[in-house]
């Protein structure tokens, strides 16, 4: 119904944003399977179809600008938290051992 046509001013396309989170699932024999979580890089609409280029969480973290700093005797867990915060990424866990000096 023309929802991905960029010429349609009320189309779904206008809510797409760069680095927007997209969760992909697939239905296999009535069971929904998680394929992955991705983030929109760029997209284009042509003839009421849309092509989306996306990257995964590693790509999201890789694109982050982490300015770093001076670290003396800082546990690696603190550094990981700061890197992830700079990427605005929170879907991870750090082993408690990483916070030991």
Short mmCIF file of N, CA, C and O in Angstrom, two decimals:
data_model
loop_
_atom_site.label_atom_id
_atom_site.label_comp_id
_atom_site.label_asym_id
_atom_site.label_seq_id
_atom_site.Cartn_x
_atom_site.Cartn_y
_atom_site.Cartn_z
N UNK A 1 0.82 -1.20 0.00
CA UNK A 1 0.00 0.00 0.00
C UNK A 1 0.86 1.26 0.00
O UNK A 1 0.48 2.27 0.58
N UNK A 2 2.02 1.17 -0.63
CA UNK A 2 2.85 2.34 -0.89
C UNK A 2 3.51 2.92 0.36
O UNK A 2 3.92 4.06 0.38
N UNK A 3 3.63 2.14 1.43
CA UNK A 3 4.17 2.65 2.69
C UNK A 3 5.68 2.91 2.67
O UNK A 3 6.18 3.67 3.49
N UNK A 4 6.42 2.27 1.74
CA UNK A 4 7.87 2.48 1.68
C UNK A 4 8.28 3.35 0.50
O UNK A 4 9.46 3.45 0.19
N UNK A 5 7.34 3.97 -0.14
CA UNK A 5 7.64 4.87 -1.24
C UNK A 5 7.96 6.24 -0.66
O UNK A 5 7.15 6.85 0.03
N UNK A 6 9.16 6.77 -0.94
CA UNK A 6 9.56 8.06 -0.36
C UNK A 6 8.70 9.22 -0.87
O UNK A 6 8.70 10.29 -0.29
N UNK A 7 7.95 9.00 -1.92
CA UNK A 7 7.06 10.04 -2.41
C UNK A 7 5.75 10.07 -1.64
O UNK A 7 4.97 11.00 -1.78
N UNK A 8 5.50 9.06 -0.82
CA UNK A 8 4.32 9.02 0.02
C UNK A 8 4.64 9.73 1.34
O UNK A 8 5.35 9.20 2.19
N UNK A 9 4.14 10.94 1.51
CA UNK A 9 4.47 11.76 2.68
C UNK A 9 4.03 11.13 4.00
O UNK A 9 4.54 11.48 5.06
N UNK A 10 3.09 10.20 3.98
CA UNK A 10 2.61 9.55 5.19
C UNK A 10 3.14 8.13 5.36
O UNK A 10 2.67 7.37 6.19
N UNK A 11 4.16 7.76 4.58
CA UNK A 11 4.67 6.40 4.59
C UNK A 11 5.47 6.05 5.83
O UNK A 11 5.90 6.92 6.60
N UNK A 12 5.65 4.75 6.01
CA UNK A 12 6.42 4.24 7.14
C UNK A 12 7.87 4.70 7.07
O UNK A 12 8.53 4.88 8.09
N UNK A 13 8.39 4.91 5.87
CA UNK A 13 9.79 5.26 5.67
C UNK A 13 10.24 6.45 6.51
O UNK A 13 11.38 6.54 6.93
N UNK A 14 9.33 7.40 6.79
CA UNK A 14 9.75 8.64 7.45
C UNK A 14 10.15 8.42 8.90
O UNK A 14 10.78 9.28 9.50
N UNK A 15 9.85 7.26 9.48
CA UNK A 15 10.25 7.00 10.86
C UNK A 15 11.59 6.26 10.96
O UNK A 15 12.08 6.04 12.06
N UNK A 16 12.20 5.90 9.84
CA UNK A 16 13.50 5.23 9.87
C UNK A 16 14.60 6.22 10.20
O UNK A 16 14.60 7.35 9.70
N UNK A 17 15.54 5.81 11.05
CA UNK A 17 16.64 6.68 11.45
C UNK A 17 17.95 5.91 11.42
O UNK A 17 17.97 4.70 11.60
N UNK A 18 19.04 6.63 11.21
CA UNK A 18 20.37 6.02 11.26
C UNK A 18 20.63 5.45 12.63
O UNK A 18 20.26 6.03 13.64
N UNK A 19 21.24 4.30 12.68
CA UNK A 19 21.54 3.49 13.87
C UNK A 19 20.29 3.05 14.63
O UNK A 19 20.37 2.62 15.77
N UNK A 20 19.13 3.13 13.98
CA UNK A 20 17.90 2.63 14.59
C UNK A 20 18.02 1.11 14.75
O UNK A 20 18.45 0.41 13.85
N UNK A 21 17.64 0.61 15.89
CA UNK A 21 17.72 -0.82 16.21
C UNK A 21 16.61 -1.57 15.47
O UNK A 21 15.45 -1.18 15.51
N UNK A 22 17.00 -2.67 14.82
CA UNK A 22 16.05 -3.52 14.09
C UNK A 22 16.28 -4.96 14.53
O UNK A 22 17.39 -5.48 14.42
N UNK A 23 15.25 -5.60 15.05
CA UNK A 23 15.34 -6.99 15.47
C UNK A 23 14.72 -7.85 14.36
O UNK A 23 13.56 -7.64 13.98
N UNK A 24 15.50 -8.78 13.85
CA UNK A 24 15.06 -9.65 12.75
C UNK A 24 14.72 -11.03 13.31
O UNK A 24 15.51 -11.62 14.05
N UNK A 25 13.53 -11.50 12.98
CA UNK A 25 13.11 -12.85 13.37
C UNK A 25 12.62 -13.59 12.13
O UNK A 25 12.31 -12.97 11.11
N UNK A 26 12.57 -14.89 12.24
CA UNK A 26 12.09 -15.72 11.15
C UNK A 26 11.15 -16.76 11.73
O UNK A 26 11.39 -17.31 12.80
N UNK A 27 10.07 -17.03 11.03
CA UNK A 27 9.11 -18.04 11.46
C UNK A 27 9.46 -19.35 10.77
O UNK A 27 9.42 -19.46 9.55
N UNK A 28 9.84 -20.35 11.57
CA UNK A 28 10.17 -21.67 11.02
C UNK A 28 9.19 -22.67 11.63
O UNK A 28 9.24 -22.95 12.83
N UNK A 29 8.30 -23.17 10.80
CA UNK A 29 7.30 -24.16 11.23
C UNK A 29 6.52 -23.68 12.46
O UNK A 29 6.30 -24.44 13.39
N UNK A 30 6.14 -22.42 12.46
CA UNK A 30 5.34 -21.87 13.56
C UNK A 30 6.13 -21.42 14.78
O UNK A 30 5.57 -20.95 15.74
N UNK A 31 7.46 -21.56 14.72
CA UNK A 31 8.31 -21.12 15.83
C UNK A 31 9.09 -19.90 15.40
O UNK A 31 9.78 -19.93 14.38
N UNK A 32 8.99 -18.82 16.20
CA UNK A 32 9.72 -17.60 15.87
C UNK A 32 11.16 -17.74 16.35
O UNK A 32 11.42 -17.97 17.52
N UNK A 33 12.10 -17.59 15.42
CA UNK A 33 13.52 -17.73 15.70
C UNK A 33 14.19 -16.36 15.58
O UNK A 33 13.98 -15.64 14.61
N UNK A 34 15.02 -16.02 16.58
CA UNK A 34 15.76 -14.76 16.56
C UNK A 34 16.92 -14.90 15.57
O UNK A 34 17.78 -15.76 15.74
N UNK A 35 16.95 -14.05 14.55
CA UNK A 35 18.03 -14.05 13.58
C UNK A 35 19.14 -13.11 14.03
O UNK A 35 20.32 -13.39 13.86
N UNK A 36 18.77 -11.99 14.63
CA UNK A 36 19.79 -11.06 15.12
C UNK A 36 19.24 -9.67 15.32
O UNK A 36 18.13 -9.33 14.88
N UNK A 37 20.04 -8.83 15.97
CA UNK A 37 19.72 -7.44 16.16
C UNK A 37 20.72 -6.62 15.37
O UNK A 37 21.93 -6.84 15.47
N UNK A 38 20.21 -5.69 14.58
CA UNK A 38 21.05 -4.89 13.70
C UNK A 38 20.68 -3.42 13.85
O UNK A 38 19.66 -3.08 14.44
N UNK A 39 21.52 -2.58 13.29
CA UNK A 39 21.33 -1.13 13.37
C UNK A 39 21.40 -0.56 11.96
O UNK A 39 22.33 -0.87 11.20
N UNK A 40 20.42 0.28 11.61
CA UNK A 40 20.34 0.82 10.25
C UNK A 40 21.53 1.72 9.96
O UNK A 40 21.84 2.63 10.72
N UNK A 41 22.18 1.45 8.83
CA UNK A 41 23.26 2.29 8.35
C UNK A 41 22.70 3.27 7.33
O UNK A 41 22.80 4.47 7.49
N UNK A 42 22.11 2.74 6.27
CA UNK A 42 21.47 3.58 5.26
C UNK A 42 20.35 2.79 4.60
O UNK A 42 20.29 1.57 4.72
N UNK A 43 19.49 3.49 3.95
CA UNK A 43 18.37 2.83 3.30
C UNK A 43 17.94 3.65 2.10
O UNK A 43 18.22 4.84 2.01
N UNK A 44 17.28 2.97 1.17
CA UNK A 44 16.73 3.67 0.01
C UNK A 44 15.44 2.99 -0.41
O UNK A 44 15.25 1.79 -0.20
N UNK A 45 14.56 3.76 -0.98
CA UNK A 45 13.27 3.26 -1.43
C UNK A 45 13.21 3.39 -2.94
O UNK A 45 13.62 4.39 -3.51
N UNK A 46 12.71 2.34 -3.57
CA UNK A 46 12.57 2.36 -5.03
C UNK A 46 11.41 1.47 -5.41
O UNK A 46 11.35 0.30 -4.99
N UNK A 47 10.46 2.03 -6.12
CA UNK A 47 9.31 1.28 -6.60
C UNK A 47 8.59 0.54 -5.47
O UNK A 47 8.30 -0.64 -5.56
N UNK A 48 8.34 1.24 -4.37
CA UNK A 48 7.60 0.73 -3.23
C UNK A 48 8.28 -0.46 -2.56
O UNK A 48 7.64 -1.32 -1.96
N UNK A 49 9.59 -0.54 -2.68
CA UNK A 49 10.38 -1.54 -1.97
C UNK A 49 11.50 -0.79 -1.27
O UNK A 49 11.89 0.30 -1.69
N UNK A 50 12.00 -1.34 -0.20
CA UNK A 50 13.06 -0.67 0.54
C UNK A 50 14.27 -1.58 0.66
O UNK A 50 14.12 -2.79 0.82
N UNK A 51 15.44 -1.00 0.52
CA UNK A 51 16.70 -1.72 0.72
C UNK A 51 17.37 -1.08 1.92
O UNK A 51 17.59 0.12 1.95
N UNK A 52 17.68 -1.91 2.91
CA UNK A 52 18.29 -1.42 4.14
C UNK A 52 19.67 -2.06 4.29
O UNK A 52 19.81 -3.27 4.17
N UNK A 53 20.66 -1.23 4.53
CA UNK A 53 22.00 -1.70 4.87
C UNK A 53 22.16 -1.49 6.36
O UNK A 53 21.85 -0.41 6.87
N UNK A 54 22.60 -2.52 7.07
CA UNK A 54 22.69 -2.45 8.52
C UNK A 54 23.98 -3.11 9.01
O UNK A 54 24.67 -3.79 8.25
N UNK A 55 24.30 -2.88 10.28
CA UNK A 55 25.46 -3.50 10.90
C UNK A 55 25.04 -4.05 12.26
O UNK A 55 23.99 -3.70 12.79
N UNK A 56 25.86 -4.91 12.82
CA UNK A 56 25.53 -5.54 14.11
C UNK A 56 26.11 -4.74 15.27
O UNK A 56 26.65 -3.64 15.08
N UNK A 57 26.04 -5.28 16.47
CA UNK A 57 26.51 -4.56 17.66
C UNK A 57 28.01 -4.30 17.62
O UNK A 57 28.47 -3.27 18.11
N UNK A 58 28.78 -5.20 17.03
CA UNK A 58 30.22 -4.96 16.92
C UNK A 58 30.46 -3.73 16.04
O UNK A 58 31.30 -2.88 16.36
N UNK A 59 29.71 -3.61 14.97
CA UNK A 59 29.82 -2.43 14.11
C UNK A 59 29.41 -1.16 14.83
O UNK A 59 30.00 -0.10 14.63
N UNK A 60 28.39 -1.26 15.68
CA UNK A 60 27.94 -0.09 16.46
C UNK A 60 29.05 0.37 17.40
O UNK A 60 29.37 1.56 17.47
N UNK A 61 29.67 -0.56 18.09
CA UNK A 61 30.75 -0.23 19.01
C UNK A 61 31.96 0.29 18.24
O UNK A 61 32.61 1.25 18.65
N UNK A 62 32.25 -0.31 17.10
CA UNK A 62 33.38 0.10 16.28
C UNK A 62 33.25 1.54 15.80
O UNK A 62 34.24 2.25 15.65
N UNK A 63 32.04 2.00 15.57
CA UNK A 63 31.81 3.36 15.08
C UNK A 63 31.88 4.42 16.17
O UNK A 63 31.91 5.60 15.89
N UNK A 64 31.89 3.99 17.42
CA UNK A 64 31.90 4.94 18.54
C UNK A 64 33.24 5.65 18.63
O UNK A 64 34.29 5.08 18.34
N UNK A 65 33.19 6.89 19.02
CA UNK A 65 34.40 7.70 19.23
C UNK A 65 34.74 7.65 20.72
O UNK A 65 34.17 8.36 21.53
N UNK A 66 35.66 6.77 21.06
CA UNK A 66 36.09 6.67 22.45
C UNK A 66 37.39 7.43 22.60
O UNK A 66 38.41 7.07 22.01
N UNK A 67 37.37 8.50 23.39
CA UNK A 67 38.53 9.36 23.52
C UNK A 67 39.56 8.80 24.51
O UNK A 67 40.69 9.24 24.53
N UNK A 68 39.14 7.86 25.32
CA UNK A 68 40.07 7.22 26.23
C UNK A 68 40.56 8.15 27.32
O UNK A 68 39.88 9.08 27.71
N UNK A 69 41.75 7.90 27.79
CA UNK A 69 42.31 8.69 28.87
C UNK A 69 43.51 7.96 29.45
O UNK A 69 44.00 6.99 28.90
N UNK A 70 43.97 8.44 30.57
CA UNK A 70 45.08 7.80 31.28
C UNK A 70 44.51 6.85 32.32
O UNK A 70 43.67 7.25 33.13
N UNK A 71 44.94 5.62 32.27
CA UNK A 71 44.45 4.61 33.20
C UNK A 71 45.64 4.01 33.94
O UNK A 71 46.55 3.47 33.32
N UNK A 72 45.63 4.13 35.24
CA UNK A 72 46.68 3.55 36.07
C UNK A 72 46.01 2.63 37.09
O UNK A 72 45.19 3.08 37.89
N UNK A 73 46.33 1.37 37.00
CA UNK A 73 45.77 0.37 37.91
C UNK A 73 44.25 0.33 37.90
O UNK A 73 43.63 -0.02 38.90
N UNK A 74 43.64 0.70 36.79
CA UNK A 74 42.18 0.65 36.68
C UNK A 74 41.78 -0.75 36.22
O UNK A 74 42.38 -1.30 35.30
N UNK A 75 40.78 -1.32 36.84
CA UNK A 75 40.30 -2.64 36.38
C UNK A 75 39.76 -2.55 34.95
O UNK A 75 39.16 -1.54 34.56
N UNK A 76 39.98 -3.59 34.19
CA UNK A 76 39.55 -3.60 32.79
C UNK A 76 38.03 -3.44 32.67
O UNK A 76 37.53 -2.89 31.70
N UNK A 77 37.30 -3.87 33.69
CA UNK A 77 35.84 -3.73 33.67
C UNK A 77 35.40 -2.28 33.56
O UNK A 77 34.44 -1.95 32.88
N UNK A 78 36.12 -1.39 34.24
CA UNK A 78 35.82 0.05 34.18
C UNK A 78 36.04 0.58 32.77
O UNK A 78 35.24 1.34 32.23
N UNK A 79 37.14 0.17 32.16
CA UNK A 79 37.44 0.59 30.79
C UNK A 79 36.38 0.09 29.82
O UNK A 79 35.90 0.84 28.96
N UNK A 80 35.97 -1.16 29.96
CA UNK A 80 34.93 -1.71 29.10
C UNK A 80 33.63 -0.92 29.26
O UNK A 80 32.98 -0.57 28.27
N UNK A 81 33.25 -0.61 30.49
CA UNK A 81 32.04 0.18 30.73
C UNK A 81 32.11 1.54 30.02
O UNK A 81 31.13 1.98 29.43
N UNK A 82 33.26 2.18 30.08
CA UNK A 82 33.40 3.49 29.45
C UNK A 82 33.35 3.40 27.93
O UNK A 82 32.74 4.25 27.28
N UNK A 83 33.95 2.37 27.37
CA UNK A 83 33.89 2.17 25.92
C UNK A 83 32.46 1.92 25.48
O UNK A 83 31.97 2.52 24.52
N UNK A 84 31.76 1.07 26.19
CA UNK A 84 30.38 0.75 25.83
C UNK A 84 29.47 1.97 26.01
O UNK A 84 28.56 2.19 25.20
N UNK A 85 29.70 2.76 27.02
CA UNK A 85 28.90 3.97 27.22
C UNK A 85 29.13 4.95 26.08
O UNK A 85 28.19 5.61 25.62
N UNK A 86 30.36 5.04 25.58
CA UNK A 86 30.64 5.96 24.46
C UNK A 86 29.91 5.50 23.20
O UNK A 86 29.59 6.31 22.34
N UNK A 87 29.65 4.19 23.10
CA UNK A 87 28.90 3.64 21.96
C UNK A 87 27.40 3.65 22.21
O UNK A 87 26.63 3.26 21.35
N UNK A 88 26.99 4.08 23.40
CA UNK A 88 25.58 4.06 23.81
C UNK A 88 25.02 2.64 23.67
O UNK A 88 23.93 2.43 23.17
N UNK A 89 25.82 1.67 24.13
CA UNK A 89 25.45 0.26 24.02
C UNK A 89 25.40 -0.34 25.42
O UNK A 89 26.35 -0.23 26.19
N UNK A 90 24.28 -0.99 25.75
CA UNK A 90 24.12 -1.52 27.10
C UNK A 90 23.74 -3.00 27.15
O UNK A 90 23.54 -3.54 28.23
N UNK A 91 23.67 -3.64 26.02
CA UNK A 91 23.25 -5.05 25.97
C UNK A 91 24.47 -5.97 26.07
O UNK A 91 24.83 -6.65 25.12
N UNK A 92 25.12 -5.95 27.23
CA UNK A 92 26.31 -6.78 27.44
C UNK A 92 26.46 -7.05 28.94
O UNK A 92 25.83 -6.41 29.76
N UNK A 93 27.31 -8.00 29.26
CA UNK A 93 27.64 -8.31 30.66
C UNK A 93 29.15 -8.38 30.79
O UNK A 93 29.84 -8.81 29.87
N UNK A 94 29.65 -7.96 31.95
CA UNK A 94 31.07 -8.03 32.23
C UNK A 94 31.26 -8.96 33.43
O UNK A 94 30.61 -8.80 34.45
N UNK A 95 32.14 -9.93 33.30
CA UNK A 95 32.45 -10.85 34.38
C UNK A 95 33.01 -10.05 35.56
O UNK A 95 33.81 -9.13 35.40
N UNK A 96 32.60 -10.43 36.75
CA UNK A 96 33.04 -9.73 37.97
C UNK A 96 34.56 -9.71 38.12
O UNK A 96 35.13 -8.79 38.70
N UNK A 97 35.23 -10.74 37.59
CA UNK A 97 36.69 -10.77 37.68
C UNK A 97 37.34 -9.59 36.98
O UNK A 97 38.47 -9.20 37.33
N UNK A 98 36.65 -8.99 36.03
CA UNK A 98 37.20 -7.85 35.30
C UNK A 98 37.24 -6.58 36.16
O UNK A 98 37.84 -5.60 35.76
N UNK A 99 36.61 -6.61 37.32
CA UNK A 99 36.61 -5.45 38.20
C UNK A 99 37.62 -5.59 39.34
O UNK A 99 37.73 -4.71 40.18
N UNK A 100 38.34 -6.70 39.36
CA UNK A 100 39.33 -6.92 40.40
C UNK A 100 40.65 -6.28 39.99
O UNK A 100 41.04 -6.34 38.82
N UNK A 101 41.31 -5.66 40.91
CA UNK A 101 42.59 -5.00 40.62
C UNK A 101 43.72 -5.99 40.57
O UNK A 101 43.79 -6.94 41.23
#
